[in-house]
Amino acid sequence: MRAATRLLLPWSSRLSYTARKGIHTSPQILSKDERPQFPGAKANWTEKLEFVKSDLYDGIPVYRVMDRDGKVMRPDQDPKLPKDKLIHMYQSMTLLNSMDKILYESQRQGRISFYMTNYGEEGTHIGSAAALEPDDLVYGQYREAGVLMYRGFPLDQFMNQCYGNELDVGKGRQMPVHYGSKDLRFVTISSPLGTQIPQAVGSAYAFKQQQKGLCVICYFGEGAASEGDAHAAFNFSATLECPIIFFCRNNGYAISTPTHEQYRGDGIAGRGPAYGIQSIRVDGNDTLAVYNATRAAREICIRENRPILVEAMTYRIGHHSTSDDSSAYRSVDEVRFWDSTDHPISRLRKYLVHNSWWDDAAEADWKKKSKTMVMQAFANAEKKLKPDWRLMFTDVYEKMTPGLKEQMKEMEDHLVKYGDHYPLKNYAKANTPLE
Amino acid sequence: MLHRTLLRSATITLRNSKFQKLQNADNFLSSPKVFSRLSSHFTYVPDTVSPSEGETVRMNMFQAINNAMDIAMTSDPSAVIFGEDVAFGGVFRCTLNLQEKHGKDRVFNTPLCEQGIAGFAIGLAVSGSTAIAEIQFADYIFPAFDQLVNEAAKFRYRCGNQFDCGKMTIRSPCSAVGHGALYHSQSPEAYFAHTPGLKVVIPRSAVKAKGLLLSCIRSPDPCIFFEPKILYRTAVEMVPSKDYEHPIGKADILIEGDTVTLVGWGTQVHVLREVAQLAQDRLNVSCEVIDLVTIAPWDKETIYNSVKKTGRLVIAHEAPLTSGFGAEIAASVQKDCFLQLEAPVQRVAGHDTPFPHVFEPFYLPDKWRCLEAVRVAVEF
Ligand SMILES: Cc1ncc(C[n+]2csc(CCOP(=O)(O)OP(=O)(O)O)c2C)c(N)n1
């Protein structure tokens, strides 16, 4: 009997956890006034039949630092970042914006096959990236190129990936915007939504175990948060006590699906407490609010080995992707409102101008310069050949299997005969042996 | 639930027992009374190892697997074991005492969520930890299918080898157990064989289970290790105590013969050993019995060489016939051994139905169905 009871109790969870959460260790002697003893929850009795309402409160408030004019509302909330850092933040946002414009256009002209812009969400990327340490590991969805931009991913590399040319570190295997960089600790993007979320939790557990003093940040959209993997991740991160920041970009749409068809609770932040996760909602167009929330989240999750959920409210100004025309499901006026009155780039610019760190001349100068840099990188990438076609067969496994070697050889023989019918001249010939 | 039936008595006897005591409990469990519900469609033939392998200890398959994980945890401080109910030793006792020995941070329960377990394993591996994850039954691996097929399998490829999750291994009990019905009997290897990037391994014995599991855990590629659960207690033999590995991708020729090649894996290997004997006794036919061992990437060379010698091939697996892994072997053999084949390749498999409860004896590719396939091949 004693042993049987033991099996029912959470004896396998770590001691610190048991102590902190005050989980009871054995049923008390029953008395009239005893509290409920059910192992599944800590709660009082009630004799009133009452359902908990889902709209008891007004919604988790949206934390902001600046108003739409870039004025700090409460001085103690101004992170007072050094000028250099702020300029780097602003330039990363605007450089991303220039790159988006040019690559979007190039897709329209058929020069790359696909593209996704970041319009309106630059503040979420840059504000959060600036609050992290360079060695913190990033898992993303696909609309987080600003994080790479802030970390110094070269324009050439963005372009090489979109062109899938021989300089692409991904070897031309994935669709455009599926970036990744081992050096910048940005885990390569993949298309299946939500899959990165439990993976990020696993990496955070490894960090805790290796006592790295680092955290993992994991980005995803509010649409992806409906995936089963999001549920898995939130729950695992809490029970396994992982130093991870879940960063949700809630931009109002998942392709054509508006949020009221995505969920009926209080957004994504509203779910955090149900998993035992401390949560906050921020104004995603307020780069400084995003910075503050991420910085504080980072401190808590590393100090206490626990997950934090940040929901950044924003608006997807661009189309979902180059395969989408968003005027089919939302009004042009709605888009114009966000673009013209509440844009993260213009808001941060106003803040810089108030501090006399930026002016029209600097703006014009930087605009010209950034456009030139982007055009230059674009031209370079376009000129390059695609990788050796035989790189199609490597990296499936660490070493090519006999079966794969056989298939590669068959294709080589085939091309000796039928090479004229394939675009071989556009592909480089690797000068190192393939394995 | 199946595992309760199987383990209730074990749990009572084994609670708090140490590793050595398991032997007794095991004998108790193997007694005909406890296992009266299990149909015995095969006779287990233990593996033997040469004296050069050093000291050996009598173990069943779950103990060999436990021992492999113990060794892996000791030799690699980054290794962690997790899954549903692994902390108290696992519903099949495979992780018994490992938490006590290696700590709660290294052997721990997860919430009940297979996609989470697989995703979590990938993330650990990406960040340099060795992840040994358990899916409680192979039948429940499907919620993790997306993580395994779209993520784990493609991780290295899609990033140009910048990141990989090779340090992950998923272990899962599979295949028939006598009364497991639809969801405690499946053999899902063919689903994964269709996925480039994964390695899929199935042991037939305690000796192989230990060597192969250690290889999987240390392999630079993500591995799925299916453990035929009926062998957990049935497969008893002398297992080397040392740390050793068996190669992934290498089939074993268990019985040499010259008229028909019989290929199987997991429990089915033991059925085929009996079929070889029956074929000898009743048909005067000499069979070569091969354990494929690794489903992906599979050992074509060993199979081809055998078929080129015998001219006849019978493939048997518990999983359903259509698109089972036998189809892949058959198609490859007919392409590459066409001139040497004396008869059509025979496939003996589970029927194209879900795995049934009371009809299990009629479902499995048992020795009589296999024997008939041998006869057809020889008399063609
Ligand atoms: C598992 C899966 N289902 C569907 C898709 C197709 N898809 C790509 S993006 C997208 C919408 C995602 O919306 P959200 O997460 O809100 O991110 P946003 O695009 O708004 O940044 C869908 C349905 C996919 N990539 N993966």
mmCIF file of C-alpha atoms in Angstrom, chain A residues 183 315 341 351:
data_model
loop_
_atom_site.group_PDB
_atom_site.id
_atom_site.type_symbol
_atom_site.label_atom_id
_atom_site.label_comp_id
_atom_site.label_asym_id
_atom_site.label_seq_id
_atom_site.Cartn_x
_atom_site.Cartn_y
_atom_site.Cartn_z
ATOM 1 C CA ASP A 183 27.960 31.131 -36.426
ATOM 2 C CA TYR A 315 0.080 43.940 -37.565
ATOM 3 C CA THR A 341 0.031 55.726 -38.048
ATOM 4 C CA TYR A 351 12.482 58.560 -30.447
#
